[in-house]
PDB file of C-alpha atoms in Angstrom:
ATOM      1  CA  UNK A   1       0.000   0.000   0.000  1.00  0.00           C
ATOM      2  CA  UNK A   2       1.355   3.044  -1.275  1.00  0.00           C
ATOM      3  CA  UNK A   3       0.884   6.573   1.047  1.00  0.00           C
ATOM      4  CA  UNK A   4      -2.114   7.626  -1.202  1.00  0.00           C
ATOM      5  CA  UNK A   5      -3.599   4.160  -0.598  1.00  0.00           C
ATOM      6  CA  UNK A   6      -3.136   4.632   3.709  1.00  0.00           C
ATOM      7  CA  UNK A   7      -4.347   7.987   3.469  1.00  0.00           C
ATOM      8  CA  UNK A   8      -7.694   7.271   1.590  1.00  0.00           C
ATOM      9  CA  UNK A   9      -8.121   4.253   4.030  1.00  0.00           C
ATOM     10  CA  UNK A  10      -8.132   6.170   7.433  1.00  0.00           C
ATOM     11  CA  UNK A  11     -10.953   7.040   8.881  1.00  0.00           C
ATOM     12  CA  UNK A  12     -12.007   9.628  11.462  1.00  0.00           C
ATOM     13  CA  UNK A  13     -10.574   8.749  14.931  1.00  0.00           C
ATOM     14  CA  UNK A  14     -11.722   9.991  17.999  1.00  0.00           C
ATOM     15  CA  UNK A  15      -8.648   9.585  20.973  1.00  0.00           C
ATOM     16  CA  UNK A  16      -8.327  10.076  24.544  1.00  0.00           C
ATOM     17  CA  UNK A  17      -5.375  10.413  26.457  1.00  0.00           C
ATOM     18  CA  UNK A  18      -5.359   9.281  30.317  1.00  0.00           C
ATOM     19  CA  UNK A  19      -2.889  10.909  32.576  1.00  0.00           C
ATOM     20  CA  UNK A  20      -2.265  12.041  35.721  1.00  0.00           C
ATOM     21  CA  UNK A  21      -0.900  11.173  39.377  1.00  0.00           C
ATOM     22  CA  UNK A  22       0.158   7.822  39.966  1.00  0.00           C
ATOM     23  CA  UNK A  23      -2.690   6.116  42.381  1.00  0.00           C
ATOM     24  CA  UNK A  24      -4.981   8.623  41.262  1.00  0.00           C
ATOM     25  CA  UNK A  25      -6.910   6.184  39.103  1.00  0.00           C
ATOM     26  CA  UNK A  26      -5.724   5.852  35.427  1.00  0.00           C
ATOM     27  CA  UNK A  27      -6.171   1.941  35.498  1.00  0.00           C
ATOM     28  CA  UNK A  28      -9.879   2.754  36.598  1.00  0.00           C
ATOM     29  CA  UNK A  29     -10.441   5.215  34.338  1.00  0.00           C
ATOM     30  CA  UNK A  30      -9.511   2.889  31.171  1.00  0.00           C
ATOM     31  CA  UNK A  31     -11.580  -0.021  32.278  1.00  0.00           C
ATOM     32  CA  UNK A  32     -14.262   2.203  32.422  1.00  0.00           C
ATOM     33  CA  UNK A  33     -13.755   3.386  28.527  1.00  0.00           C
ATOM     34  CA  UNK A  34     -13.193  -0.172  27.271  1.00  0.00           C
ATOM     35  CA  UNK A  35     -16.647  -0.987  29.437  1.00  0.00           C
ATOM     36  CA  UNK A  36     -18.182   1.453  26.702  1.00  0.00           C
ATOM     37  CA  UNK A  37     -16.524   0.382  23.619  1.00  0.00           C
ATOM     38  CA  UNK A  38     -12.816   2.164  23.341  1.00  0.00           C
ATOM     39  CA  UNK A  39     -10.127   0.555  22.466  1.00  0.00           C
ATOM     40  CA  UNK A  40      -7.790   1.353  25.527  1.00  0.00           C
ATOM     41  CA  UNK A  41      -3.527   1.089  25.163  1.00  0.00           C
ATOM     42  CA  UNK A  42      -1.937   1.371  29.042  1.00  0.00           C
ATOM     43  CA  UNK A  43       1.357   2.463  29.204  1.00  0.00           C
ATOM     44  CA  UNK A  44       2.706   3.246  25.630  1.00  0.00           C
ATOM     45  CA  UNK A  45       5.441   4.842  25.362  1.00  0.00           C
ATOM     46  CA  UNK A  46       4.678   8.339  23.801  1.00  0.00           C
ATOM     47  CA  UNK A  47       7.142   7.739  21.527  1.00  0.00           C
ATOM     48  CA  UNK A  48       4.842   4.701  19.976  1.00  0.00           C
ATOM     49  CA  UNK A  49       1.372   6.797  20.323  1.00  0.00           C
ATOM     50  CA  UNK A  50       2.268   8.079  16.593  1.00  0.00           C
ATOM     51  CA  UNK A  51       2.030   4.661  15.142  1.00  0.00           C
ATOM     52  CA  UNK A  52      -1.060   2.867  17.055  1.00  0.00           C
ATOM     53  CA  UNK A  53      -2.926   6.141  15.959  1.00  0.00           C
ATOM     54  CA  UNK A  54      -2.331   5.446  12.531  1.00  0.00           C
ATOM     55  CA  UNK A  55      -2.964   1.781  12.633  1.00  0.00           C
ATOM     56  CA  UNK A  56      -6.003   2.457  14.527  1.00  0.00           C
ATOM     57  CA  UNK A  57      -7.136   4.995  11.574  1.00  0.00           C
ATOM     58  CA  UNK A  58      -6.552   2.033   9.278  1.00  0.00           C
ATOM     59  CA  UNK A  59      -8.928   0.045  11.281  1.00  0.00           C
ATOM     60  CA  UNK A  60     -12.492  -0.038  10.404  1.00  0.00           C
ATOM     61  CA  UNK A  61     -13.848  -1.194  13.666  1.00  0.00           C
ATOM     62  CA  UNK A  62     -11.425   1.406  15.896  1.00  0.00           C
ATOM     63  CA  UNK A  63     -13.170   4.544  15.816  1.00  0.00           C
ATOM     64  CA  UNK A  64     -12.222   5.464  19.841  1.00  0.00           C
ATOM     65  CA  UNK A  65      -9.055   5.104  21.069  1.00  0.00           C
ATOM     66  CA  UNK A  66      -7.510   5.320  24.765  1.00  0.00           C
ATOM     67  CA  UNK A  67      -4.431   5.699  25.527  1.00  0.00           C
ATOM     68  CA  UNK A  68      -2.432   5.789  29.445  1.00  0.00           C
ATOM     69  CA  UNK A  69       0.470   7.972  29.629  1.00  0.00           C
ATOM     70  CA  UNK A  70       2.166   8.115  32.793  1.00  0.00           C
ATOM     71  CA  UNK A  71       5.062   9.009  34.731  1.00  0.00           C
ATOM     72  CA  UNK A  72       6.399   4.833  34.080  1.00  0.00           C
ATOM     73  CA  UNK A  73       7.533   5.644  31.187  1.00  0.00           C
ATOM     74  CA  UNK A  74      10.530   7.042  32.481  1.00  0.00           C
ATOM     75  CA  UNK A  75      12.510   9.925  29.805  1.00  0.00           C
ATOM     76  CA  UNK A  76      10.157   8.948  27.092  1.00  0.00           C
ATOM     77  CA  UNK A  77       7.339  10.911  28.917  1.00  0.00           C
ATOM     78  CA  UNK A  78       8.984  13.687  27.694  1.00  0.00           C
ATOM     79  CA  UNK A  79       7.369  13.688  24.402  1.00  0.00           C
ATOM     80  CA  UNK A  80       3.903  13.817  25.375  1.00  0.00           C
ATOM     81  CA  UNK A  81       3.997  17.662  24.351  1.00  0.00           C
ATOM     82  CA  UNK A  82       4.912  16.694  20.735  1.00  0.00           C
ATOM     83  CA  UNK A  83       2.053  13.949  20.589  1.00  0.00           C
ATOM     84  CA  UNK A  84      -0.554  16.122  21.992  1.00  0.00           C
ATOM     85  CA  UNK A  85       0.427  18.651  19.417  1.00  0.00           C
ATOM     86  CA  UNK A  86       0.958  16.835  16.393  1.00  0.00           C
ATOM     87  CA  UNK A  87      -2.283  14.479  16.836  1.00  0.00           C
ATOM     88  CA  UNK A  88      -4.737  17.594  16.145  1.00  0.00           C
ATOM     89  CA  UNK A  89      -3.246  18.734  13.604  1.00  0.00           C
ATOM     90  CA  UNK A  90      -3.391  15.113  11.725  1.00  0.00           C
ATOM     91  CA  UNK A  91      -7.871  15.715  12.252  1.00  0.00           C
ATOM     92  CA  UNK A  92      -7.521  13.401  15.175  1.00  0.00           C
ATOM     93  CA  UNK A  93     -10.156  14.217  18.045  1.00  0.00           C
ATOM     94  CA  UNK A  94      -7.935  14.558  20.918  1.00  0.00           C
ATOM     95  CA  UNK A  95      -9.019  14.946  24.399  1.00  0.00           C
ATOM     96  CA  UNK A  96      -6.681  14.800  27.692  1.00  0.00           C
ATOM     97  CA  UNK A  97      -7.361  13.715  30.992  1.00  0.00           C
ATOM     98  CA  UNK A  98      -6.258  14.514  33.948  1.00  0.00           C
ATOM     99  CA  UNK A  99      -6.606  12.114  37.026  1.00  0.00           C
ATOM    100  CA  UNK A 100      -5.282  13.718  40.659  1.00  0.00           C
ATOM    101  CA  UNK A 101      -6.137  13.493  44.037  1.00  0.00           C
ATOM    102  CA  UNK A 102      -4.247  15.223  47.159  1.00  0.00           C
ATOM    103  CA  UNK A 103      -1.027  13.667  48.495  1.00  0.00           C
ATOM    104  CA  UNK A 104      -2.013  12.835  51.860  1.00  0.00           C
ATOM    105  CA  UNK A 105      -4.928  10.595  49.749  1.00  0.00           C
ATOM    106  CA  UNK A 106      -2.074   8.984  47.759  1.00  0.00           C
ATOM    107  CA  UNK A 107       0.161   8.348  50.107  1.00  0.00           C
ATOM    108  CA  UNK A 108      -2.096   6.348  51.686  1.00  0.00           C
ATOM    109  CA  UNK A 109      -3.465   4.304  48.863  1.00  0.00           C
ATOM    110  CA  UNK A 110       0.572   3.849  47.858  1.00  0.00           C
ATOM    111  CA  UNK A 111       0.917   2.258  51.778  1.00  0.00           C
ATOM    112  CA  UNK A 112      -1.807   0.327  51.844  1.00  0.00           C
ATOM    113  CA  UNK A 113      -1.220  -1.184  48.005  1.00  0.00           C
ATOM    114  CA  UNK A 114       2.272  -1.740  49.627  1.00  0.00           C
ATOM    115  CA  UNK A 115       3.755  -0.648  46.245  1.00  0.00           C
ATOM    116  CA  UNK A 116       6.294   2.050  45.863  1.00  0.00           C
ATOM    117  CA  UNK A 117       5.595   5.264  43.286  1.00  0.00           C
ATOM    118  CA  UNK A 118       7.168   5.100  40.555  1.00  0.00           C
ATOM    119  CA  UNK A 119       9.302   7.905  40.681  1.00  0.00           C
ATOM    120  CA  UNK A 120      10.371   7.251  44.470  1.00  0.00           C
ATOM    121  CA  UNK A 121      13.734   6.151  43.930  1.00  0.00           C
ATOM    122  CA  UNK A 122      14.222   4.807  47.408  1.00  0.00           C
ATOM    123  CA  UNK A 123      13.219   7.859  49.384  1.00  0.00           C
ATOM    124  CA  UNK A 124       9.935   8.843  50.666  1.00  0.00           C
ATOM    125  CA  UNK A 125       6.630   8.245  49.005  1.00  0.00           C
ATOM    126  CA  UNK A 126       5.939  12.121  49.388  1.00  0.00           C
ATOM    127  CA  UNK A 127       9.347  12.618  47.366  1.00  0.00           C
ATOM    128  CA  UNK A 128       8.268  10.504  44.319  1.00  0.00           C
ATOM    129  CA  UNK A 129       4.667  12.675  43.893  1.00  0.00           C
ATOM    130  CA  UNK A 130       6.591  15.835  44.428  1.00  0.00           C
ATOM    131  CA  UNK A 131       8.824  15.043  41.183  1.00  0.00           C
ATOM    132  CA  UNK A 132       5.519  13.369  39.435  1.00  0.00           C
ATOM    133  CA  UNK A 133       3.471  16.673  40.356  1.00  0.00           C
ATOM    134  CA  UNK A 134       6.775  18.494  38.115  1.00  0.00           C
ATOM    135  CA  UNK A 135       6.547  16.376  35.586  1.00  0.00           C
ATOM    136  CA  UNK A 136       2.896  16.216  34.441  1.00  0.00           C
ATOM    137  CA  UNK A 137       2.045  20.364  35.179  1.00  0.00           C
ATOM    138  CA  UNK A 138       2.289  21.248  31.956  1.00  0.00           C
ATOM    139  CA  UNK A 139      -0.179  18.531  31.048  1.00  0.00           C
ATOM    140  CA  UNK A 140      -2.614  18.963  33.917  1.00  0.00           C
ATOM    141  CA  UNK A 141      -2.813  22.889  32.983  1.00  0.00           C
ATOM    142  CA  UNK A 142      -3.782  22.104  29.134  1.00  0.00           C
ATOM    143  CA  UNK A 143      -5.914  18.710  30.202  1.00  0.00           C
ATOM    144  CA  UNK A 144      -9.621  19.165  28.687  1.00  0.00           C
ATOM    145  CA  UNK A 145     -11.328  17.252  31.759  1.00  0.00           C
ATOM    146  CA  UNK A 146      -9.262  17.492  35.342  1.00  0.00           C
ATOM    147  CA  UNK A 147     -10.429  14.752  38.021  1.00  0.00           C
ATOM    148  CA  UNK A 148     -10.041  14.956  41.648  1.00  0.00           C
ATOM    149  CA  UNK A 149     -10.167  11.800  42.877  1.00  0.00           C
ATOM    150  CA  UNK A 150      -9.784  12.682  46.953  1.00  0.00           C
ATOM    151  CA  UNK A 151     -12.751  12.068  47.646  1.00  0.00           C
ATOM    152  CA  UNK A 152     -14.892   9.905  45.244  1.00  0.00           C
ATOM    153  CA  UNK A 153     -14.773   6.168  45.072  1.00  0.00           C
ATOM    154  CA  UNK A 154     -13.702   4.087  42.069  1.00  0.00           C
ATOM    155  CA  UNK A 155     -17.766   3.951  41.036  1.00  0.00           C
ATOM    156  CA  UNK A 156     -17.796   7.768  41.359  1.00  0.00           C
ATOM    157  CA  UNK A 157     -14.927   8.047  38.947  1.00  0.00           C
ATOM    158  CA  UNK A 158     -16.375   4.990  36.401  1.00  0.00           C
ATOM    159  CA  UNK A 159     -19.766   7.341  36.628  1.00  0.00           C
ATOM    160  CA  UNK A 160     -17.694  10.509  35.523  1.00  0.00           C
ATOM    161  CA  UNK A 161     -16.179   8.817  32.951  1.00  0.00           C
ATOM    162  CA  UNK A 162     -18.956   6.999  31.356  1.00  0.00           C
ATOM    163  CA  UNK A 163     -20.612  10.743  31.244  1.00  0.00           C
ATOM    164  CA  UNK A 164     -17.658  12.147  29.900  1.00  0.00           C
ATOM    165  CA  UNK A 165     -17.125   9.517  26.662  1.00  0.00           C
ATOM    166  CA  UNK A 166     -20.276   7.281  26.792  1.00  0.00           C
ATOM    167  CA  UNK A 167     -22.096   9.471  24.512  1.00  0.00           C
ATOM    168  CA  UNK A 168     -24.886   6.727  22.321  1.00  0.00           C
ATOM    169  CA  UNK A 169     -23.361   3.964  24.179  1.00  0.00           C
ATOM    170  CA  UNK A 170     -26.411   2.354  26.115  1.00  0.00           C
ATOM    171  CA  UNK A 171     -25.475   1.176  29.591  1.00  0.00           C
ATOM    172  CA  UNK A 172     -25.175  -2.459  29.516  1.00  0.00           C
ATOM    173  CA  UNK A 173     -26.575  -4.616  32.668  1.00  0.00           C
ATOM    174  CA  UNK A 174     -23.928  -7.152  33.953  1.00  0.00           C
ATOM    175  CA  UNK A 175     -24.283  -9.547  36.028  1.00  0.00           C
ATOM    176  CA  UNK A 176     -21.328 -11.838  37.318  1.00  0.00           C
ATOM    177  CA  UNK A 177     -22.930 -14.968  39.130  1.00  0.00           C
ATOM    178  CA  UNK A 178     -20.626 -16.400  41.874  1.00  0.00           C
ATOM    179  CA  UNK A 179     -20.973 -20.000  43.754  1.00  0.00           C
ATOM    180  CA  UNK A 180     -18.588 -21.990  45.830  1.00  0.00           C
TER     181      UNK A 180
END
């Protein structure tokens, strides 16, 4: 397939992009949009967002995209800026969100998951959101929808979601039948 060809192939593409604190409730967040029909890519490297956009435009069934960017993916989070500026301009439908919550709330979700933050290093908990909280401002001040997790619950932030992206989606009863 020639460039002509992959160019008459794509197809409108609408694409969210997850972000925000560590504990704050990305991995929430994208079970919630692939409950309601996105297709949902967890820590990509930004580097690589370029490419599954334009496979996913080459996709007939792939109309929604999400994708988690996060402070795991070390020096190539650095190029978020360039994605988030170059997708636009390509007729993508970008939107950014922006998960937080206050650091007392996740300090404690980090101590009672028992897992260290990702940018901690081997000092303090509080150390590791200070240098995340650096790292993603730029993004958090340009994000299109800005959570505050603090004080909802995960069905809270599922609910906000779903009203954010659901759009014609119907809600879907499910029912999960346990017996032992």
């Amino acid at each position: 397939m020639d460039g002509d060809d992959a160019v008459a192939t794509q197809h409108p593409l609408r694409v969210v992009l997850v972000t925000g604190m560590s504990g704050a409730g990305r991995s929430t967040a994208a079970r919630a949009l692939e409950d309601i029909g996105w297709f949902v890519i967890d820590n990509m490297p930004p580097s690589l967002v370029q490419s599954a956009i334009d496979l996913a435009r080459r996709t007939p069934d792939v109309q929604k995209v999400g994708v988690v960017l996060d402070a795991r993916g070390g020096t190539f989070f650095r190029q978020v800026a360039e994605v988030i500026e170059a997708l636009p301009q390509e007729g993508v439908d970008l939107r950014t969100v922006f998960l937080e919550a206050s650091d007392e709330a996740l300090v404690r979700r980090f101590e009672s998951s028992r897992r260290p933050h990702p940018l901690q290093h081997g000092q303090r908990i509080l150390d590791g959101l200070q240098a995340e909280r650096a790292l993603l401002g730029d993004l958090r001040a340009n994000a299109d929808l800005v959570i505050d997790t603090t004080a909802i619950n995960v069905h809270e932030l599922r609910r906000r979601i779903e009203e954010a992206f659901a759009e014609d989606h119907p809600p879907q009863l499910t029912c999960t039948v346990m017996s032992f």
